Each structure stands twice: as C-alpha cells, then as structure tokens.
Coordinates of N, CA, C and O in Angstrom, one line a residue:
M1 N 0.9 -1.2 0.0 CA 0.0 0.0 0.0 C 0.9 1.2 0.0 O 1.9 1.3 0.8
D2 N 0.6 2.2 -0.9 CA 1.4 3.4 -1.0 C 1.0 4.4 0.1 O 0.0 4.3 0.7
W3 N 1.9 5.4 0.2 CA 1.6 6.4 1.3 C 0.4 7.2 1.0 O -0.3 7.6 1.9
A4 N 0.0 7.4 -0.2 CA -1.2 8.2 -0.5 C -2.5 7.5 -0.1 O -3.4 8.1 0.4
T5 N -2.5 6.2 -0.3 CA -3.6 5.4 0.1 C -3.7 5.3 1.6 O -4.8 5.4 2.2
T6 N -2.6 5.2 2.2 CA -2.6 5.1 3.7 C -3.1 6.5 4.3 O -3.9 6.5 5.2
L7 N -2.6 7.6 3.7 CA -3.0 8.9 4.1 C -4.5 9.1 3.9 O -5.2 9.6 4.8
A8 N -5.0 8.6 2.8 CA -6.5 8.8 2.5 C -7.3 8.0 3.5 O -8.4 8.4 4.0
K9 N -6.9 6.8 3.9 CA -7.6 6.0 4.9 C -7.6 6.7 6.2 O -8.6 6.7 7.0
E10 N -6.4 7.2 6.6 CA -6.3 8.0 7.9 C -7.3 9.2 7.9 O -7.9 9.4 8.9
L11 N -7.3 9.9 6.8 CA -8.2 11.1 6.8 C -9.7 10.6 6.8 O -10.5 11.3 7.5
K12 N -10.0 9.5 6.2 CA -11.4 9.0 6.2 C -11.8 8.6 7.6 O -12.9 8.9 8.0
Q13 N -10.9 8.0 8.4 CA -11.2 7.6 9.7 C -11.4 8.8 10.7 O -12.1 8.7 11.6
R14 N -10.9 9.9 10.3 CA -11.0 11.1 11.1 C -12.3 11.9 10.9 O -12.7 12.8 11.6
E15 N -13.0 11.5 9.8 CA -14.2 12.2 9.5 C -15.3 11.9 10.6 O -15.3 10.9 11.2
N16 N -16.1 12.9 10.9 CA -17.1 12.8 11.9 C -18.2 11.8 11.3 O -18.6 12.0 10.2
P17 N -18.6 10.9 12.2 CA -19.6 9.9 11.7 C -21.0 10.7 11.6 O -21.2 11.7 12.3
A18 N -21.9 10.2 10.8 CA -23.2 10.8 10.7 C -24.0 10.5 11.9 O -24.1 9.3 12.3
I19 N -24.4 11.5 12.6 CA -25.2 11.2 13.9 C -26.7 11.4 13.5 O -27.1 12.4 12.9
L20 N -27.4 10.4 13.9 CA -28.9 10.4 13.6 C -29.6 11.5 14.4 O -30.5 12.1 13.9
G21 N -29.2 11.8 15.7 CA -29.9 12.8 16.5 C -31.3 12.4 16.9 O -31.5 11.2 17.2
A22 N -32.2 13.3 16.8 CA -33.6 13.0 17.2 C -34.4 12.5 15.9 O -34.2 13.0 14.8
I23 N -35.1 11.3 16.1 CA -35.8 10.7 15.0 C -37.2 10.3 15.5 O -37.4 10.1 16.7
L24 N -38.1 10.1 14.5 CA -39.4 9.6 14.8 C -39.4 8.1 14.6 O -38.8 7.6 13.7
G25 N -40.2 7.4 15.4 CA -40.4 6.0 15.3 C -41.8 5.6 15.4 O -42.6 6.4 16.0
I26 N -42.2 4.4 15.0 CA -43.5 3.9 15.1 C -43.5 2.6 15.9 O -42.7 1.7 15.6
V27 N -44.3 2.6 17.0 CA -44.3 1.4 17.8 C -45.0 0.3 17.0 O -46.1 0.4 16.6
I28 N -44.3 -0.8 16.8 CA -44.8 -2.0 16.1 C -45.4 -2.9 17.2 O -46.5 -3.4 17.1
T29 N -44.6 -3.2 18.2 CA -45.0 -4.0 19.3 C -44.7 -3.3 20.6 O -43.6 -2.9 20.8
P30 N -45.7 -3.1 21.5 CA -45.5 -2.4 22.8 C -44.6 -3.3 23.7 O -44.5 -4.5 23.5
P31 N -44.1 -2.7 24.8 CA -43.4 -3.4 25.8 C -44.3 -4.5 26.4 O -45.5 -4.3 26.4
P32 N -43.7 -5.6 26.8 CA -42.3 -5.8 27.2 C -41.5 -6.3 26.0 O -40.3 -6.3 26.0
K33 N -42.1 -6.7 24.9 CA -41.3 -7.1 23.7 C -41.3 -6.0 22.7 O -41.7 -6.1 21.5
L34 N -40.8 -4.8 23.1 CA -40.8 -3.6 22.3 C -40.1 -3.7 21.0 O -39.0 -4.3 20.9
K35 N -40.8 -3.2 20.0 CA -40.2 -3.2 18.6 C -40.7 -1.9 18.0 O -41.9 -1.6 17.9
I36 N -39.7 -1.0 17.6 CA -40.0 0.3 17.0 C -39.4 0.4 15.7 O -38.2 0.0 15.5
S37 N -40.2 0.8 14.7 CA -39.7 1.0 13.3 C -39.2 2.4 13.2 O -39.8 3.4 13.6
I38 N -38.0 2.6 12.6 CA -37.4 3.9 12.3 C -36.9 3.9 10.9 O -36.8 2.9 10.3
L39 N -36.6 5.1 10.4 CA -36.1 5.3 9.1 C -36.9 4.6 8.0 O -36.5 3.8 7.2
N40 N -38.3 4.9 8.1 CA -39.2 4.4 7.1 C -39.3 2.9 7.1 O -39.4 2.3 6.0
G41 N -39.1 2.3 8.2 CA -39.2 0.8 8.3 C -38.0 0.1 7.9 O -38.0 -1.2 7.8
S42 N -36.9 0.8 7.6 CA -35.7 0.1 7.2 C -34.9 -0.4 8.4 O -34.0 -1.3 8.3
V43 N -35.2 0.1 9.6 CA -34.5 -0.4 10.9 C -35.6 -0.6 11.9 O -36.5 0.1 12.1
F44 N -35.4 -1.7 12.7 CA -36.2 -2.0 13.8 C -35.4 -2.0 15.1 O -34.4 -2.7 15.2
I45 N -35.9 -1.2 16.1 CA -35.2 -1.1 17.4 C -35.9 -2.1 18.3 O -37.1 -2.0 18.5
T46 N -35.2 -2.9 19.0 CA -35.7 -3.8 20.0 C -35.0 -3.7 21.3 O -35.5 -4.2 22.3
K47 N -34.0 -2.9 21.4 CA -33.2 -2.6 22.6 C -33.0 -1.1 22.7 O -32.4 -0.5 21.8
C48 N -33.5 -0.5 23.8 CA -33.4 0.9 24.0 C -33.6 1.3 25.4 O -34.0 0.4 26.2
Y49 N -33.4 2.5 25.7 CA -33.8 3.1 27.0 C -35.1 3.8 26.8 O -35.3 4.5 25.8
I50 N -36.0 3.7 27.8 CA -37.3 4.2 27.7 C -37.7 4.9 29.0 O -37.4 4.4 30.1
L51 N -38.4 6.0 28.9 CA -38.8 6.7 30.2 C -39.8 5.8 30.8 O -40.7 5.2 30.2
E52 N -39.7 5.6 32.2 CA -40.6 4.7 32.9 C -42.1 5.0 32.8 O -42.9 4.1 32.8
N53 N -42.4 6.3 32.6 CA -43.9 6.6 32.5 C -44.5 6.1 31.3 O -45.8 6.1 31.2
L54 N -43.8 5.5 30.4 CA -44.4 4.9 29.2 C -44.6 3.4 29.3 O -45.1 2.7 28.4
L55 N -44.2 2.9 30.5 CA -44.3 1.4 30.7 C -45.6 1.1 31.5 O -46.1 1.8 32.3
N56 N -46.1 -0.1 31.2 CA -47.3 -0.6 32.0 C -46.9 -0.7 33.4 O -45.8 -1.1 33.8
G57 N -47.9 -0.3 34.3 CA -47.7 -0.4 35.7 C -47.0 0.8 36.3 O -46.7 0.8 37.5
F58 N -46.6 1.8 35.5 CA -45.9 2.9 36.1 C -46.9 3.6 37.0 O -48.0 3.9 36.7
H59 N -46.4 4.0 38.2 CA -47.1 4.7 39.2 C -46.3 5.7 39.9 O -45.1 5.5 40.0
R60 N -46.9 6.7 40.5 CA -46.3 7.7 41.3 C -47.0 7.8 42.6 O -48.2 7.6 42.7
I61 N -46.3 8.3 43.6 CA -46.9 8.7 44.9 C -47.3 10.1 44.8 O -46.5 11.0 44.5
A62 N -48.5 10.5 45.1 CA -49.0 11.9 45.1 C -49.6 12.2 46.5 O -50.2 11.4 47.1
T63 N -49.4 13.4 46.9 CA -50.0 14.0 48.1 C -50.9 15.2 47.7 O -50.4 16.1 47.0
I64 N -52.1 15.1 48.1 CA -53.1 16.2 47.8 C -53.4 16.9 49.1 O -54.0 16.3 50.0
P65 N -52.9 18.1 49.3 CA -53.1 18.8 50.6 C -54.5 19.0 50.9 O -55.4 19.2 50.0
E66 N -54.9 19.1 52.2 CA -56.3 19.3 52.6 C -56.7 20.7 52.2 O -56.0 21.7 52.3
Q67 N -57.9 20.8 51.7 CA -58.6 22.0 51.3 C -60.0 22.1 51.8 O -60.6 21.1 52.0
T68 N -60.5 23.3 52.0 CA -61.9 23.5 52.4 C -62.7 23.5 51.1 O -62.3 24.2 50.1
A69 N -63.8 22.8 51.0 CA -64.6 22.8 49.8 C -66.1 23.0 50.2 O -66.6 22.5 51.2
T70 N -66.8 23.8 49.4 CA -68.3 23.9 49.6 C -69.0 23.6 48.3 O -68.4 23.7 47.2
G71 N -70.3 23.3 48.4 CA -71.0 23.1 47.2 C -72.4 22.8 47.5 O -72.9 22.8 48.6
T72 N -73.2 22.5 46.4 CA -74.6 22.1 46.6 C -74.7 20.6 46.1 O -74.2 20.2 45.1
A73 N -75.5 19.9 46.9 CA -75.7 18.5 46.5 C -77.1 18.3 46.2 O -78.0 18.8 46.8
N74 N -77.4 17.6 45.1 CA -78.8 17.2 44.7 C -78.9 15.7 44.7 O -78.0 15.0 44.4
G75 N -80.1 15.2 45.1 CA -80.2 13.8 45.2 C -81.6 13.4 45.5 O -82.5 14.3 45.7
K76 N -81.9 12.2 45.4 CA -83.3 11.6 45.8 C -83.1 10.7 47.0 O -82.1 10.0 47.1
G77 N -84.1 10.8 47.8 CA -84.1 9.9 48.9 C -85.5 9.2 49.1 O -86.5 9.7 48.6
T78 N -85.5 8.1 49.7 CA -86.7 7.4 50.0 C -86.9 7.3 51.5 O -85.9 7.1 52.2
T79 N -88.1 7.6 51.9 CA -88.4 7.6 53.3 C -89.3 6.4 53.7 O -90.2 6.1 53.0
N80 N -89.1 5.8 54.8 CA -90.0 4.8 55.4 C -90.9 5.4 56.5 O -91.8 4.8 56.9
T81 N -90.5 6.5 56.9 CA -91.3 7.2 57.9 C -91.9 8.5 57.2 O -91.1 9.3 56.7
V82 N -93.2 8.6 57.2 CA -93.8 9.7 56.5 C -94.4 10.6 57.5 O -95.3 10.2 58.3
N83 N -94.0 11.9 57.5 CA -94.5 12.8 58.4 C -95.4 13.8 57.7 O -96.1 14.6 58.4
D84 N -95.4 13.8 56.4 CA -96.2 14.8 55.7 C -97.5 14.3 55.0 O -98.2 15.0 54.4
G85 N -97.7 13.0 55.2 CA -98.9 12.4 54.5 C -99.9 11.9 55.4 O -100.9 11.3 55.0
G86 N -99.7 12.0 56.7 CA -100.7 11.6 57.6 C -100.5 10.1 57.9 O -99.7 9.4 57.3
E87 N -101.3 9.6 58.8 CA -101.3 8.2 59.2 C -101.6 7.3 58.0 O -102.5 7.6 57.2
G88 N -100.9 6.2 57.8 CA -101.2 5.2 56.8 C -100.7 5.6 55.4 O -101.0 4.9 54.4
A89 N -99.9 6.7 55.3 CA -99.4 7.1 54.0 C -98.3 6.1 53.6 O -97.6 5.5 54.4
N90 N -98.1 5.8 52.3 CA -97.1 4.9 51.8 C -95.7 5.5 51.7 O -95.7 6.8 51.5
P91 N -94.7 4.8 51.9 CA -93.3 5.3 51.7 C -93.2 5.9 50.2 O -93.8 5.3 49.3
H92 N -92.6 7.0 50.1 CA -92.4 7.6 48.8 C -91.1 8.4 48.7 O -90.4 8.5 49.7
S93 N -90.7 8.9 47.5 CA -89.4 9.6 47.4 C -89.6 11.0 47.2 O -90.7 11.5 46.8
H94 N -88.6 11.8 47.6 CA -88.6 13.2 47.5 C -87.3 13.6 46.8 O -86.2 13.0 47.0
T95 N -87.3 14.7 46.0 CA -86.1 15.3 45.5 C -85.6 16.2 46.6 O -86.3 17.0 47.1
V96 N -84.3 16.1 46.9 CA -83.7 16.8 48.0 C -82.6 17.7 47.5 O -81.7 17.2 46.7
T97 N -82.6 18.9 47.8 CA -81.6 19.9 47.5 C -81.1 20.5 48.8 O -81.9 21.0 49.6
T98 N -79.8 20.4 49.0 CA -79.3 21.0 50.2 C -77.9 21.6 50.0 O -77.2 21.2 49.1
D99 N -77.6 22.6 50.8 CA -76.2 23.2 50.7 C -75.4 22.3 51.6 O -75.8 22.0 52.7
V100 N -74.2 22.0 51.2 CA -73.2 21.2 51.9 C -71.9 21.9 52.0 O -71.4 22.5 51.1
T101 N -71.4 21.8 53.2 CA -70.0 22.3 53.4 C -69.2 21.1 53.9 O -69.4 20.5 54.9
I102 N -68.2 20.9 53.1 CA -67.2 19.8 53.4 C -66.0 20.5 54.1 O -65.4 21.4 53.5
K103 N -65.8 20.2 55.3 CA -64.8 20.9 56.0 C -63.4 20.7 55.4 O -62.7 21.7 55.2
T104 N -63.0 19.5 55.2 CA -61.7 19.3 54.6 C -61.8 18.1 53.6 O -62.6 17.2 53.8
I105 N -61.0 18.2 52.6 CA -60.9 17.1 51.7 C -59.4 17.0 51.3 O -58.7 18.1 51.1
G106 N -58.8 15.9 51.3 CA -57.4 15.7 51.0 C -57.1 14.3 51.0 O -57.8 13.4 51.5
I107 N -56.0 14.0 50.3 CA -55.4 12.6 50.3 C -54.0 12.7 50.7 O -53.2 13.3 50.0
P108 N -53.7 12.3 51.9 CA -52.3 12.4 52.4 C -51.3 11.7 51.6 O -50.2 12.2 51.4
S109 N -51.6 10.6 51.0 CA -50.7 9.8 50.2 C -51.5 8.8 49.4 O -52.3 8.1 49.9
A110 N -51.3 8.9 48.1 CA -52.0 8.0 47.2 C -51.0 7.5 46.1 O -50.2 8.3 45.6
E111 N -51.2 6.3 45.6 CA -50.5 5.8 44.4 C -51.4 6.0 43.2 O -52.5 5.6 43.2
I112 N -50.9 6.7 42.2 CA -51.6 6.9 41.0 C -51.0 6.1 39.9 O -49.8 6.2 39.6
Y113 N -51.8 5.2 39.3 CA -51.3 4.4 38.2 C -51.7 5.0 36.9 O -52.8 5.4 36.7
F114 N -50.7 5.1 36.0 CA -50.9 5.8 34.7 C -51.2 4.7 33.6 O -50.6 3.6 33.6
E115 N -52.1 5.0 32.7 CA -52.5 4.0 31.7 C -52.2 4.5 30.3 O -52.6 3.9 29.3
D116 N -51.4 5.6 30.2 CA -51.0 6.1 28.9 C -49.7 5.5 28.4 O -48.7 6.1 28.1
T117 N -49.7 4.1 28.4 CA -48.5 3.4 28.0 C -48.4 3.3 26.5 O -49.3 3.7 25.8
L118 N -47.3 2.8 26.0 CA -47.1 2.7 24.6 C -48.0 1.6 24.0 O -48.2 0.5 24.6
K119 N -48.5 1.9 22.8 CA -49.4 1.0 22.1 C -48.9 0.9 20.7 O -48.3 1.8 20.2
S120 N -49.3 -0.2 20.0 CA -49.0 -0.4 18.6 C -49.5 0.8 17.8 O -50.6 1.2 18.0
G121 N -48.7 1.4 16.9 CA -49.1 2.5 16.1 C -48.7 3.9 16.7 O -48.8 4.9 16.0
D122 N -48.3 3.9 18.0 CA -47.9 5.2 18.6 C -46.7 5.7 17.9 O -45.8 5.0 17.6
E123 N -46.6 7.0 17.7 CA -45.4 7.7 17.2 C -44.6 8.1 18.4 O -45.2 8.6 19.4
V124 N -43.3 7.8 18.4 CA -42.4 8.2 19.5 C -41.2 9.0 19.0 O -40.8 8.9 17.9
L125 N -40.7 9.8 19.9 CA -39.5 10.6 19.6 C -38.4 9.8 20.3 O -38.4 9.5 21.5
L126 N -37.4 9.5 19.5 CA -36.2 8.9 19.9 C -35.0 9.8 19.8 O -34.9 10.6 18.8
V127 N -34.1 9.8 20.7 CA -32.8 10.5 20.6 C -31.7 9.4 20.6 O -31.8 8.4 21.3
V128 N -30.8 9.5 19.7 CA -29.7 8.5 19.5 C -28.4 9.1 20.0 O -28.1 10.2 19.9
S129 N -27.7 8.2 20.6 CA -26.4 8.6 21.1 C -25.4 9.0 20.0 O -25.7 8.7 18.8
Q130 N -24.3 9.6 20.4 CA -23.4 10.1 19.3 C -22.8 9.0 18.5 O -22.5 9.2 17.3
D131 N -22.6 7.8 19.1 CA -22.1 6.7 18.3 C -23.2 5.9 17.6 O -22.9 4.8 17.0
N132 N -24.4 6.4 17.6 CA -25.6 5.7 17.0 C -25.8 4.3 17.5 O -26.4 3.5 16.8
Q133 N -25.4 4.0 18.7 CA -25.5 2.6 19.3 C -26.6 2.5 20.3 O -27.1 1.4 20.6
N134 N -27.0 3.6 21.0 CA -28.0 3.6 22.0 C -29.2 4.5 21.6 O -28.9 5.7 21.2
Y135 N -30.4 4.0 21.8 CA -31.6 4.8 21.5 C -32.3 5.1 22.8 O -32.4 4.2 23.7
F136 N -32.8 6.3 22.9 CA -33.6 6.7 24.1 C -35.0 7.2 23.7 O -35.1 8.1 22.9
V137 N -36.0 6.5 24.1 CA -37.4 6.8 23.8 C -37.8 7.9 24.8 O -37.9 7.7 26.0
I138 N -38.0 9.1 24.3 CA -38.3 10.3 25.1 C -39.8 10.3 25.4 O -40.2 10.7 26.5
G139 N -40.6 10.0 24.5 CA -42.1 10.1 24.7 C -42.9 9.9 23.5 O -42.4 9.8 22.4
K140 N -44.2 9.8 23.6 CA -45.1 9.8 22.5 C -45.3 11.2 21.9 O -45.3 12.1 22.7
V141 N -45.5 11.2 20.6 CA -45.6 12.5 20.0 C -46.8 12.4 19.0 O -47.2 11.3 18.6
Q142 N -47.3 13.6 18.6 CA -48.4 13.6 17.6 C -48.2 14.9 16.8 O -48.0 16.0 17.3
K143 N -48.2 14.7 15.5 CA -48.0 15.9 14.6 C -49.3 16.7 14.6 O -50.4 16.1 14.4
I144 N -49.2 18.0 14.7 CA -50.3 18.9 14.6 C -50.0 20.0 13.6 O -48.8 20.2 13.3
G145 N -50.9 20.7 13.1 CA -50.7 21.7 12.1 C -50.8 21.3 10.7 O -51.2 20.1 10.4
D146 N -50.4 22.2 9.8 CA -50.6 21.9 8.4 C -49.7 20.7 8.0 O -48.6 20.6 8.5
E147 N -50.2 19.9 7.0 CA -49.4 18.8 6.5 C -48.3 19.2 5.5 O -48.5 20.0 4.7

C-alpha cells in the first residue's frame, strides 16, 4: 500500500460519523417485547432506554393537601317514615336539594397508576447517542398543524 492510500484511509477515519440525532419511530409491538420502526421501516429497534412513565404499571406517589370545599348536593331519597302524608301514607321519594359544606378534603398519600403506556401505532420521539448505538425513547408525539 502506498503512502497516498494510507493517508487517504487515515483522513477517512477522522471524518465525523453521521449522527442520527432526534428521530421519529412507530411502535410496532409495545413493551415488554418492544419493537420500534425507524427510518421508514428500514430499521427496527428492539433494545433501547425508555422513560418509565411509558411502561405498563408505572405509578407515582402523590399527596393532595387538605382544602376546604363547599358546594350544593342534589339527590333523591326514599323515606320509610312519612310525616307529611298523615297516618297510613305509603313510603315515597322526595327530590332533595341541600347546601353542603365539606370541612376538609385531601389525600395524604396515594399511588396513582398511569394508563397512557405505549401501544402499537404510537409515534415516538427517539434520541440517538453520538455513536448511533443507544436509543432513548423520550415520549409519545403527535403531529399537529398543516401537513
């Protein structure tokens, strides 16, 4: 091999590789056997990093502080004791409207389970590492606006 060929190979190796960056994918199969189509179906991703909130069973602990709440409640009730129909009146129903004050409402600690997991056909945003070897699923996306 001559020096010119060797020099050309060395220069070629120093070129920056093409980095895919952020790309769109289509979920073919949801987790746990995840399969995502990218690059118009020419590549299928089966191994990647994914945000936990996109997985089945993802849950968070939430605290809702106590608040004072007021409102009006409407409902129907049935009475077995009749005071307005005289002796021998049959049980009957009344529409009841009343003002209600709820002194406090709150949930000190609750687990909230999310159901917006990945499904077949979902479009996802992926970011690819600089060496194009690792894929990171950032979230579900939807195109809006003019086509």
